[in-house]
Coordinates of C-alpha atoms in Angstrom, one line a residue:
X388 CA -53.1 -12.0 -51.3
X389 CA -55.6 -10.6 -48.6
X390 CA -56.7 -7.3 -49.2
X391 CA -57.1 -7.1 -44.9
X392 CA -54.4 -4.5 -44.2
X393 CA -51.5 -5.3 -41.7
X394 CA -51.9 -4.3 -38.4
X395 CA -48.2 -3.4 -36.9
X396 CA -47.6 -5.0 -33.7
X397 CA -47.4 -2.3 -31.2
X398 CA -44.4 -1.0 -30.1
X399 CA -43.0 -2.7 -27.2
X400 CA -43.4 -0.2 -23.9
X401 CA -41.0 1.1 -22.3
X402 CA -41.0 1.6 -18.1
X403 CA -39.4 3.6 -16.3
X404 CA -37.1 2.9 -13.3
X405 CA -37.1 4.9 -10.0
X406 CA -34.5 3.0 -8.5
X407 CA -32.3 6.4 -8.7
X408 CA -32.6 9.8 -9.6
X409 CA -31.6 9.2 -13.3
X410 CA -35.0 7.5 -13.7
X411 CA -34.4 6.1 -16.9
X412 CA -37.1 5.0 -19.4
X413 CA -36.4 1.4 -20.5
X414 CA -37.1 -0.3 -23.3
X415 CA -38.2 -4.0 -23.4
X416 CA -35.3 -6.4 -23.7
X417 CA -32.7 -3.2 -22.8
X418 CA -30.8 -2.3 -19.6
X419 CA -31.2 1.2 -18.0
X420 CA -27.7 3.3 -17.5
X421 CA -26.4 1.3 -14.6
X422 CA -26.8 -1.7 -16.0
X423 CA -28.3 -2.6 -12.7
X424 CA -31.9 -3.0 -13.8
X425 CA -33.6 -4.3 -17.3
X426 CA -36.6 -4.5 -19.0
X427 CA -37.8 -7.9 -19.2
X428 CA -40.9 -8.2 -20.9
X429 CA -42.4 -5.4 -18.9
X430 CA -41.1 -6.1 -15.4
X431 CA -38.8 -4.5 -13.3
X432 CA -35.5 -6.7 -12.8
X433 CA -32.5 -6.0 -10.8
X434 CA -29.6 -7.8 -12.6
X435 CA -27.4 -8.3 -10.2
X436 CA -28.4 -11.6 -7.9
X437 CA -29.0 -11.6 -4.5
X438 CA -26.4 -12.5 -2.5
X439 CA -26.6 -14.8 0.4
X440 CA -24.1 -15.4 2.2
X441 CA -23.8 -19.1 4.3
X442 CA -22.2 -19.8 7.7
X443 CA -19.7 -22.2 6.1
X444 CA -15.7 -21.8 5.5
X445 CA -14.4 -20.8 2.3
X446 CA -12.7 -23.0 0.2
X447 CA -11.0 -22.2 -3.1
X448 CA -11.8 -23.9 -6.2
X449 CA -13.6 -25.5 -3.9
X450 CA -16.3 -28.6 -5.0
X451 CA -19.4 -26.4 -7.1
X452 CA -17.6 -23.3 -6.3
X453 CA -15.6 -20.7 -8.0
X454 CA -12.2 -19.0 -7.1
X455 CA -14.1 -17.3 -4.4
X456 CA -15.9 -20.5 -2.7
X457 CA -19.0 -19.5 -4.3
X458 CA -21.9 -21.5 -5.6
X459 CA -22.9 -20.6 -9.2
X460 CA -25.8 -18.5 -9.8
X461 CA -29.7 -19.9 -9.9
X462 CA -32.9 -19.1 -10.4
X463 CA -35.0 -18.8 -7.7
X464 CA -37.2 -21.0 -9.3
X465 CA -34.8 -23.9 -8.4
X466 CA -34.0 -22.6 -5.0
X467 CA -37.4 -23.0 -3.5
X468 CA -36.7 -23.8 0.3
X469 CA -36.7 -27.7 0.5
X470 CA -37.5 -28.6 4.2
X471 CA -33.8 -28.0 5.1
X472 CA -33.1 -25.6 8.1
X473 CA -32.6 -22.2 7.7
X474 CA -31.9 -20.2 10.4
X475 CA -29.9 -16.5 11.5
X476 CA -27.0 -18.7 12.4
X477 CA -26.9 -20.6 8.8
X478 CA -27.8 -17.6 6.4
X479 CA -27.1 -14.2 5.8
X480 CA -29.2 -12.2 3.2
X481 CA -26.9 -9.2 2.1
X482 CA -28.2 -6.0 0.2
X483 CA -25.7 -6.8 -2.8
X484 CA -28.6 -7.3 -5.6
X485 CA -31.2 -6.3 -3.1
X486 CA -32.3 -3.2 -4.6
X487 CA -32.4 0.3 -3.2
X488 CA -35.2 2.2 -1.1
X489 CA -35.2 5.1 -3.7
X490 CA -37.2 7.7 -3.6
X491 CA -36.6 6.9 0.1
X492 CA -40.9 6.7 0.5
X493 CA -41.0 3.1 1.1
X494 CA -39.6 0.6 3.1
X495 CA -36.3 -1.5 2.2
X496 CA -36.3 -4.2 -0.4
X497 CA -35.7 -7.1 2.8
X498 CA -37.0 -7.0 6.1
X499 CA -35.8 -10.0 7.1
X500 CA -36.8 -12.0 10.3
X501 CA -34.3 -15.1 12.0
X502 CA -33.6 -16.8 15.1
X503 CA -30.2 -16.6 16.2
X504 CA -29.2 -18.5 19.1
X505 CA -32.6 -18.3 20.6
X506 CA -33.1 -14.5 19.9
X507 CA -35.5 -12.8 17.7
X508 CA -33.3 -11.2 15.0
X509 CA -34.3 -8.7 11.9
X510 CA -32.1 -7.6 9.2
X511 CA -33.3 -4.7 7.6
X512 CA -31.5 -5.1 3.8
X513 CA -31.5 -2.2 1.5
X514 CA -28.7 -0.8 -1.3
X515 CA -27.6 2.6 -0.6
X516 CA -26.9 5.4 -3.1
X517 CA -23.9 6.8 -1.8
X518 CA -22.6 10.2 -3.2
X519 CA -20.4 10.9 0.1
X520 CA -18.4 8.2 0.1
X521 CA -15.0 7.3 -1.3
X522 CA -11.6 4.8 -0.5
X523 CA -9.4 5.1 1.8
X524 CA -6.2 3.4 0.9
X525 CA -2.9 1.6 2.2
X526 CA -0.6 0.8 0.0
X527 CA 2.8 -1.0 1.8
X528 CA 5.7 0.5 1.0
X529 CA 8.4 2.6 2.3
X530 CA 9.4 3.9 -1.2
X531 CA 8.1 7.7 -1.7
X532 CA 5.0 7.9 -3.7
X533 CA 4.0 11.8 -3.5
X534 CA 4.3 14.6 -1.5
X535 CA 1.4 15.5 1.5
X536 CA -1.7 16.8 0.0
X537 CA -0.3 15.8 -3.9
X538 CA -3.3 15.3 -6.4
X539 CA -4.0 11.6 -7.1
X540 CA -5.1 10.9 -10.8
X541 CA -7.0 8.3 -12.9
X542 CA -7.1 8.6 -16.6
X543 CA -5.8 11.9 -16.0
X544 CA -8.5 13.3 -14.1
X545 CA -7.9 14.0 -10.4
X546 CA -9.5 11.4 -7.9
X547 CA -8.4 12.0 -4.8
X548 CA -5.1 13.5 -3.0
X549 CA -1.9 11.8 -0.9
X550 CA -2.3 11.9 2.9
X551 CA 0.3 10.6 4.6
X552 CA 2.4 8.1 6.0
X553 CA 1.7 5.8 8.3
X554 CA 3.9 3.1 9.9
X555 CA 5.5 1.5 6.4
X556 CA 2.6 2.1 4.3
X557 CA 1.3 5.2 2.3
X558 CA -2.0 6.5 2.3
X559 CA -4.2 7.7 -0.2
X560 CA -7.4 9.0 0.1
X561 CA -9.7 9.1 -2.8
X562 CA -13.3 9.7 -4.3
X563 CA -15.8 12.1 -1.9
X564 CA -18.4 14.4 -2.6
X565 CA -15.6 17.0 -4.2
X566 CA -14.3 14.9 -6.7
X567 CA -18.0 12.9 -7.7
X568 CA -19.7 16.1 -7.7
X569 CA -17.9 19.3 -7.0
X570 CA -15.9 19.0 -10.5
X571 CA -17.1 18.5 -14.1
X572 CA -18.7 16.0 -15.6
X573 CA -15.7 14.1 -16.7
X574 CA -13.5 14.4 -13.0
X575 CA -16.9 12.7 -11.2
X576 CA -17.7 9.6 -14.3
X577 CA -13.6 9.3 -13.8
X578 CA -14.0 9.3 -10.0
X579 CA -17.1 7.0 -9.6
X580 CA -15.5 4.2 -12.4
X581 CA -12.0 4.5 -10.0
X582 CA -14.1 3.9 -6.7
X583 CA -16.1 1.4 -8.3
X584 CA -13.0 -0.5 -9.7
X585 CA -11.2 -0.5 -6.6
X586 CA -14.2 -1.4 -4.1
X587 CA -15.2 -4.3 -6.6
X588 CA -11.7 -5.6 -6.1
X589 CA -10.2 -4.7 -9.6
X590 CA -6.5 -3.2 -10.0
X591 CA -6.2 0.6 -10.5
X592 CA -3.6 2.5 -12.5
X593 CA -3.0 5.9 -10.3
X594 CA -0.4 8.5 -11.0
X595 CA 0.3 11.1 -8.4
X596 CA 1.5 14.7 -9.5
X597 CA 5.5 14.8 -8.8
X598 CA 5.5 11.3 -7.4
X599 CA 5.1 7.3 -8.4
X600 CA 2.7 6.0 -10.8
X601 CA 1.1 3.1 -8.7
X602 CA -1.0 0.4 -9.4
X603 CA -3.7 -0.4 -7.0
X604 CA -5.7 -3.8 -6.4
X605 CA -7.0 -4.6 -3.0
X606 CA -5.4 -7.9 -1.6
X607 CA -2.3 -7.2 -4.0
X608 CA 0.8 -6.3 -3.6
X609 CA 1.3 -2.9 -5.3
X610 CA 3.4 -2.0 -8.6
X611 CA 5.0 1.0 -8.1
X612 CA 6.7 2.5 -11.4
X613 CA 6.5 -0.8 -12.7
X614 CA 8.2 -2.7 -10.3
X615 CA 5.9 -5.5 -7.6
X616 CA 6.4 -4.2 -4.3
X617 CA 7.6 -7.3 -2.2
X618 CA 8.1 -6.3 1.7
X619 CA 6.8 -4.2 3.9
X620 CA 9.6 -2.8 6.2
X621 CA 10.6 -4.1 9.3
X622 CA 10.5 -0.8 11.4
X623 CA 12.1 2.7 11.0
X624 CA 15.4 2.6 10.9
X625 CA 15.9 3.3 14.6
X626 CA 13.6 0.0 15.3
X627 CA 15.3 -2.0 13.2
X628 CA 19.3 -0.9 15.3
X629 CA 17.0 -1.8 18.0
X630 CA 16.2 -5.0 17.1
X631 CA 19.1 -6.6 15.7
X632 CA 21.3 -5.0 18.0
X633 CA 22.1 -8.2 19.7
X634 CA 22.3 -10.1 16.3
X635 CA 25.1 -7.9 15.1
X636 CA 27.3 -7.5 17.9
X637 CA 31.1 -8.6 17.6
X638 CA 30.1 -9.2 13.7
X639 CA 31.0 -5.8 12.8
X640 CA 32.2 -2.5 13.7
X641 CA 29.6 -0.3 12.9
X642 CA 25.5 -0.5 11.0
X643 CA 23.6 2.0 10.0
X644 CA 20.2 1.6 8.8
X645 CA 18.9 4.2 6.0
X646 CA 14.9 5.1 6.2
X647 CA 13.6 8.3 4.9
X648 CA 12.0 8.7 8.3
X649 CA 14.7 7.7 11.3
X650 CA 18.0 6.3 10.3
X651 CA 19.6 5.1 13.1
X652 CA 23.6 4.5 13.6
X653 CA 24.5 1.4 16.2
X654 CA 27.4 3.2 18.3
X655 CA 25.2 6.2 18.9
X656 CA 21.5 4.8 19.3
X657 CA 20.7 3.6 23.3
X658 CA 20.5 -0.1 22.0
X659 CA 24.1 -0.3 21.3
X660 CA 25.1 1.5 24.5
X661 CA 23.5 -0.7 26.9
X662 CA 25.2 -3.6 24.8
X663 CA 28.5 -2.4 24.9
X664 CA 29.0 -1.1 21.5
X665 CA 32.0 1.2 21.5
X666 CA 32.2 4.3 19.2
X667 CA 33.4 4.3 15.6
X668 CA 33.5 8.0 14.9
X669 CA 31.1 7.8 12.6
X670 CA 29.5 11.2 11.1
X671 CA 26.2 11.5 9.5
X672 CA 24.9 14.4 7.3
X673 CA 21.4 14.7 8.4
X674 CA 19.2 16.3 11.5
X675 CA 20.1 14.7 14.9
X676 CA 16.9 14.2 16.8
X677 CA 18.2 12.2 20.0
X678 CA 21.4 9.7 19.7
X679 CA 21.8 7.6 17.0
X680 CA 18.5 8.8 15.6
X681 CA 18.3 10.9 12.1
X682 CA 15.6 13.1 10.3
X683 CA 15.9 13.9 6.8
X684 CA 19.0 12.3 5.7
X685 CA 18.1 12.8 2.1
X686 CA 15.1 13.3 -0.1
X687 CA 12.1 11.0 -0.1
X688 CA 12.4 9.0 -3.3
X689 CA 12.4 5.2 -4.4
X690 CA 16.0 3.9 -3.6
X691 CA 17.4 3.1 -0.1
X692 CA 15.2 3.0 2.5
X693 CA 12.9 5.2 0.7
X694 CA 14.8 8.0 0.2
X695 CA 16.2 9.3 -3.1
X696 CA 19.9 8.0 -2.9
X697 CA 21.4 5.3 -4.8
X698 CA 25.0 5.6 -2.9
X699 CA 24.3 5.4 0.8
X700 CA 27.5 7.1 1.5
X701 CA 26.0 10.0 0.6
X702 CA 24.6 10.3 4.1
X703 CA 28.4 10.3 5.7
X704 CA 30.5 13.0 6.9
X705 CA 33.8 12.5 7.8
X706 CA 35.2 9.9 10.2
X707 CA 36.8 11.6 13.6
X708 CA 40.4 10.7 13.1
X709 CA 40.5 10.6 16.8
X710 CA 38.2 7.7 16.8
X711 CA 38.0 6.0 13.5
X712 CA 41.2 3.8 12.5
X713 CA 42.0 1.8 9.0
X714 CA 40.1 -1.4 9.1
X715 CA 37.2 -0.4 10.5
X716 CA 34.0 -1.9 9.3
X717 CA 30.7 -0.9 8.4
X718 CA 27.5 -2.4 7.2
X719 CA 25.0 0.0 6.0
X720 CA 21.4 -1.7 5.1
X721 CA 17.8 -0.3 4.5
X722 CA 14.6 -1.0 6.5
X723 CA 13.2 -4.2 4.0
X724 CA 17.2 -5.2 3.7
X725 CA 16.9 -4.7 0.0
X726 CA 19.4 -2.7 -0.1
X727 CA 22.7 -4.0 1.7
X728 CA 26.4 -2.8 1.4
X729 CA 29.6 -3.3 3.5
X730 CA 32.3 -1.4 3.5
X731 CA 35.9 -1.0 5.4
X732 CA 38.0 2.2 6.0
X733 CA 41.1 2.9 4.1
X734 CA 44.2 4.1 5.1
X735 CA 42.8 7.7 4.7
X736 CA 39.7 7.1 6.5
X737 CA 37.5 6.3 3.3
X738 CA 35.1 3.5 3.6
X739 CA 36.0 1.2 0.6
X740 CA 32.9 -1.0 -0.6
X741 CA 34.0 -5.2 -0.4
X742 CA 31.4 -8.0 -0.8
X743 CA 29.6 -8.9 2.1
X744 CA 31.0 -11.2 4.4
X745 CA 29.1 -14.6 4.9
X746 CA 29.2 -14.0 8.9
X747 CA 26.7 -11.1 8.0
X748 CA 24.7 -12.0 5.3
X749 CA 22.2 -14.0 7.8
X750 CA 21.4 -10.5 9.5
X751 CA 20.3 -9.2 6.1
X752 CA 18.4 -12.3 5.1
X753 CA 17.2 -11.5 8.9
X754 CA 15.8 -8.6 7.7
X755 CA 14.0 -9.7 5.2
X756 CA 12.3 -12.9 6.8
X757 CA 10.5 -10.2 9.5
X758 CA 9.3 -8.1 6.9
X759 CA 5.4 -8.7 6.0
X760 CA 4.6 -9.1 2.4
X761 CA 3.3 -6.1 0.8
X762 CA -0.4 -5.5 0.4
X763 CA -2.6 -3.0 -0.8
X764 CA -5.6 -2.2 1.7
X765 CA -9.2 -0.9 0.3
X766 CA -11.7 0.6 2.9
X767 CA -15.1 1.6 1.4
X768 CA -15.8 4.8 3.5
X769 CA -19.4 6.3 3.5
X770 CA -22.1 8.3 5.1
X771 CA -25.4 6.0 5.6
X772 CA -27.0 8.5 8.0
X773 CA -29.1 10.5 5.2
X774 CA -32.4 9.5 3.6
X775 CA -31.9 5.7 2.9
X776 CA -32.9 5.4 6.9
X777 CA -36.1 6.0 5.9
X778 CA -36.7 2.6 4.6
X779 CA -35.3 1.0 7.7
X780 CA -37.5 3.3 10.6
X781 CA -40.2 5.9 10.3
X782 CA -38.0 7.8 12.7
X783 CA -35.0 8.0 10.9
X784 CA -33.2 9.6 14.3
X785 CA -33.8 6.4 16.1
X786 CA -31.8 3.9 13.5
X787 CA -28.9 6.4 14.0
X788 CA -29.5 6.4 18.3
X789 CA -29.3 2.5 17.8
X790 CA -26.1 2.1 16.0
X791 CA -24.5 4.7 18.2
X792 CA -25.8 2.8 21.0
X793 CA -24.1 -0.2 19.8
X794 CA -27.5 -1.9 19.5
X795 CA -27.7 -2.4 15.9
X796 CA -24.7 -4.0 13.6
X797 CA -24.2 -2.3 10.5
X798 CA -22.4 -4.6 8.1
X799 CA -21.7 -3.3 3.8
X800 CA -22.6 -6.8 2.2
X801 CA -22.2 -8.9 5.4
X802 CA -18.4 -7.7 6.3
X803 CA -18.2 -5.8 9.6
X804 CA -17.9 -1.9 9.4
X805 CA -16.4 0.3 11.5
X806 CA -18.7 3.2 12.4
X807 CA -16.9 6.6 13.2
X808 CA -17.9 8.1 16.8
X809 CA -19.8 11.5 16.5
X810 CA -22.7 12.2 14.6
X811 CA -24.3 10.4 11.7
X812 CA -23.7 7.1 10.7
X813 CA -20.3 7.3 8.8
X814 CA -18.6 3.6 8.5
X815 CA -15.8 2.0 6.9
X816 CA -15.3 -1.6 5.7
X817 CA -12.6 -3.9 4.3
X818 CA -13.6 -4.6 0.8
X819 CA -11.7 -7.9 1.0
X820 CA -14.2 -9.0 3.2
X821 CA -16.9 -8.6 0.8
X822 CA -18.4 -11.1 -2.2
X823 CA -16.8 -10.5 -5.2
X824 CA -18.8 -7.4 -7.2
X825 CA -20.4 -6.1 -4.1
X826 CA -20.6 -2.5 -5.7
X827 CA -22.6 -0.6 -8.8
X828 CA -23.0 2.7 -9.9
X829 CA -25.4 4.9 -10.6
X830 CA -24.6 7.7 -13.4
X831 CA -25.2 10.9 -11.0
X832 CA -22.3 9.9 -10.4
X833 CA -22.4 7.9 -7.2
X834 CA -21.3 4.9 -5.8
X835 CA -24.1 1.7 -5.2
X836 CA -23.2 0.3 -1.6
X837 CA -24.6 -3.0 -0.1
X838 CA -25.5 -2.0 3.5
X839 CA -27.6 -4.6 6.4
X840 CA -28.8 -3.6 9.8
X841 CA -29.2 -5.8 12.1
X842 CA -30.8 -6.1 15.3
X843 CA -33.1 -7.7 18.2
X844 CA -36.4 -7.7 16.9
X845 CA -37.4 -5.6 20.4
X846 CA -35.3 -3.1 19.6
X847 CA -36.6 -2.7 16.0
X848 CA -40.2 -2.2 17.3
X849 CA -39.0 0.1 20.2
X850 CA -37.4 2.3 17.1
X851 CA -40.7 2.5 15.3
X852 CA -39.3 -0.3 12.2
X853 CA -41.7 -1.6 9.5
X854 CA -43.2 -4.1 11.6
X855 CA -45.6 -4.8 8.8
X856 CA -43.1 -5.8 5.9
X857 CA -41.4 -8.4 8.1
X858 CA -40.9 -11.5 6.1
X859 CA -39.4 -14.7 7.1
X860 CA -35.8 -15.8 6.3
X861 CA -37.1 -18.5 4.4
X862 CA -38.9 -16.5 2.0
X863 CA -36.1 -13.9 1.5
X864 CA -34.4 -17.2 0.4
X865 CA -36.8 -17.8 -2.4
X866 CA -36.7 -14.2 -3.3
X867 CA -40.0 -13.1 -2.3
X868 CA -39.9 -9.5 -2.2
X869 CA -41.7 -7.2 0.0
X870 CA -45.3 -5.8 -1.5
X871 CA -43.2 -2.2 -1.1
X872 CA -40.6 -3.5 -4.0
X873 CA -41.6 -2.6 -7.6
X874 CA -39.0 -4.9 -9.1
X875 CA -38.1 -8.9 -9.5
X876 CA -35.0 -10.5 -8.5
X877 CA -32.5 -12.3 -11.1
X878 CA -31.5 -15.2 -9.1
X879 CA -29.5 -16.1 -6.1
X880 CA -25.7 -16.4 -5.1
X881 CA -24.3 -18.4 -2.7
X882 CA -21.4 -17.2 -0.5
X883 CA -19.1 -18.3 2.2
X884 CA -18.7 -16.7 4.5
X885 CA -15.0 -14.7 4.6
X886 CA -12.1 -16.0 6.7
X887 CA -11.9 -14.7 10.2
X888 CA -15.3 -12.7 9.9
X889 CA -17.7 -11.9 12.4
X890 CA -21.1 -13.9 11.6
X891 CA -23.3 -10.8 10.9
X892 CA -26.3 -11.9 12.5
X893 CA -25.3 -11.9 16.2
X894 CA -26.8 -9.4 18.0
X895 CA -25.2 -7.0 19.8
X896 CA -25.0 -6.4 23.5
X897 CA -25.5 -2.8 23.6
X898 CA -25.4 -0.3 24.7
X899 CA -22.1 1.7 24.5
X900 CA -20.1 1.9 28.1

């Protein structure tokens, strides 16, 4: 036994990440709170892999590829650029994995230089730390979900209110700086794991205060107390008289089509005058606004036509003697024609309910062949006109000049945004459009965004860019990062690019008529 006493190995060291404000200290082998970045062995690495996207159509389950199209993840160590071409018009280096230009001090993770279709191109690449930001969201349905301005909850906590309704579809809108920050603790983690979710494609159990419980999943069709929502409507009720007007005529006596918003009666509304459609005498209990065309008919609710009823005659008055007569008919039907009922009057004037007659049933089954299938819609909605335009331009006013001037294309992880008019740079984008797990988190709370601008490389100079960390496309490729980036990259993923989407390199034409 050696007398020499044992010398402990020393304890590994930690480093500490500035890639937020949390600034964690991380220990060798350990992730920091976002589970973005780790300690490997002393170096910086941002988990997450950098996503490229490639100018090629995506297949399902495709050869090499996953559910998305996608080619499985590698090291950049076996991605080093093998004589192939690369070019502005082949690949598309997105900010998801990228990193972020936090503290805001240096420049972006990517500068990235290409040639697209003869013109000088840069792509300035950076992830953005977004605490005013939040989802706005469609869900298509005419069944009633919440009143205006009701609270929206996650896990209890309140995330975000109802808006309002817009043509067959209700609108949510949830997250923002009041519910991530303004709150406690527990309303803002709640808040920025339900934006996440949602923005990274996964379903979402909501509950809105006196409404629905909803279930919410981008692409998907929504489950509303339980139950999949399969159509969106046709049209109001006054559309859909309008419509099948024609398709009814000399089938039946009277329709009337129950919507929470317009229900509209055939022998009153202008279609069926200028067809000939003679009057029935026919009373409904709700507010006339112009003929054949009625407001609030009954409380918003989840039965017909997204009202509250179960029995559509609850909506009828009595018939005018003077113009009803035994025998008359009468098909009553909701906007998605999932509800359907046919009656015919007695002797005393009371419509009797009878199975639907086979000369009517195609109208119904018409109905439902024009309705759309019901989706759920997720727009990421943020504010990129704060610091993080500091590691695009050492004059952060001219980035925002540029995108207002329509000279420089802001894309969140390569899918095209929408950028509000007005001041700022506040944008919206179509998280279907997106690779799969574009998002992160940081534990502020606030959301992680992908986020490219792209531009001539003129026009870069003329805004006073980073000239000087330029690199070429081929290097972003094989991961090279910028001397300004303090951290490594995990590896690389390979995207196609999304159906019917813009390739995010083109420039511009700028600027704005």
């Amino acid at each position: 036994m050696s007398d020499t006493p044992t010398i402990p190995a020393p304890a590994p060291q930690k480093i500490r990440c500035d890639a937020c404000p949390v600034m964690c200290y991380i220990a060798d082998g350990r992730a920091g709170a976002c589970d973005r970045y780790a300690n490997h062995d002393g170096q910086l690495v941002r988990l997450d892999p950098l996503t490229v996207i490639e100018n090629r159509a995506r297949t399902v389950g495709g050869a090499g590829g996953d559910a998305d199209g996608d080619i499985p993840l590698v090291p950049f160590l076996d991605t080093t650029w093998d004589g192939s071409i690369v070019g502005g018009d082949r690949q598309f280096v997105t900010a998801i994995g990228a990193g972020t230009t936090y503290p805001d001090y240096k420049p972006a993770p990517f500068i990235v230089a290409s040639e697209y279709d003869g013109v000088d191109m840069v792509t300035v690449v950076t992830e953005g730390i977004f605490s005013y930001c939040g989802a706005k969201v469609k869900i298509d349905t005419d069944r009633h979900l919440g009143s205006e301005c009701a609270p929206v909850r996650a896990d209890g906590q309140v995330v975000g209110h109802v808006t309002t309704s817009e043509y067959g579809s209700q609108m949510l809108s949830l997250g923002g700086v009041t519910h991530l920050t303004g709150g406690d603790k527990k309303e803002g983690r709640v808040t920025c794991a339900t934006l996440l979710a949602l923005c990274n494609g996964a379903a979402v159990d909501l509950a809105i205060d006196g409404g629905a419980e909803v279930t919410v999943q981008a692409g998907q069709a929504p489950v509303v107390n339980g139950l999949r929502e399969e159509r969106m409507r046709v049209g109001c009720g006054s559309a859909t008289v309008g419509i099948f007007a024609a398709q009814w005529q000399g089938l039946v006596d009277e329709v009337v089509v129950v919507d929470d918003h317009i229900t509209g009666v055939m022998s009153e509304h202008q279609a069926g005058k200028v067809i000939g459609w003679e009057p029935t005498g026919i009373k409904i209990l709700g507010r006339r606004s112009t003929p054949g065309r009625y407001f609030q008919v009954a409380e918003p609710g989840t039965g017909w036509g997204g009202t509250d009823m179960t029995d559509p005659l609850t909506i009828l008055g009595p018939w005018n003697p003077k113009i009803a007569r035994p025998g008359l008919s009468l098909l009553m039907v909701s906007t998605t024609g999932e509800h359907a009922a046919y009656y015919e009057l007695d002797e005393d004037l009371r419509p009797v309910r009878m199975e639907i007659p086979d000369r009517l049933i195609p109208s119904t089954r018409r109905i439902e062949e024009n309705c759309e299938p019901a989706l759920c819609s997720v727009l990421f909605m943020g504010g990129a006109g704060g610091s993080l335009r500091a590691g695009v331009t050492r004059n952060p006013i001219g980035l925002t000049r540029s995108v207002q001037n329509a000279l420089t294309r802001v894309t969140v992880g390569g899918a095209p945004a929408y950028v509000w008019p007005g001041g700022g740079i506040t944008l919206m984008a179509d998280v279907t459009q997106m690779p799969s797990n574009a998002f992160g988190y940081v534990p502020t709370p606030a959301l992680v965004a992908p986020i490219e601008f792209t531009l001539r490389r003129a026009d870069y100079e003329a805004l006073g860019g980073h000239m000087d960390h330029i690199v070429p496309l081929s290097e972003a490729l094989e991961g090279t990062l910028g001397r300004q980036s303090d951290h490594v990259l995990s590896g690389r993923r390979d995207v196609a690019r999304a159906p019917g989407a813009p390739w995010p390199a083109r420039p511009l034409k700028g600027p704005r008529g």
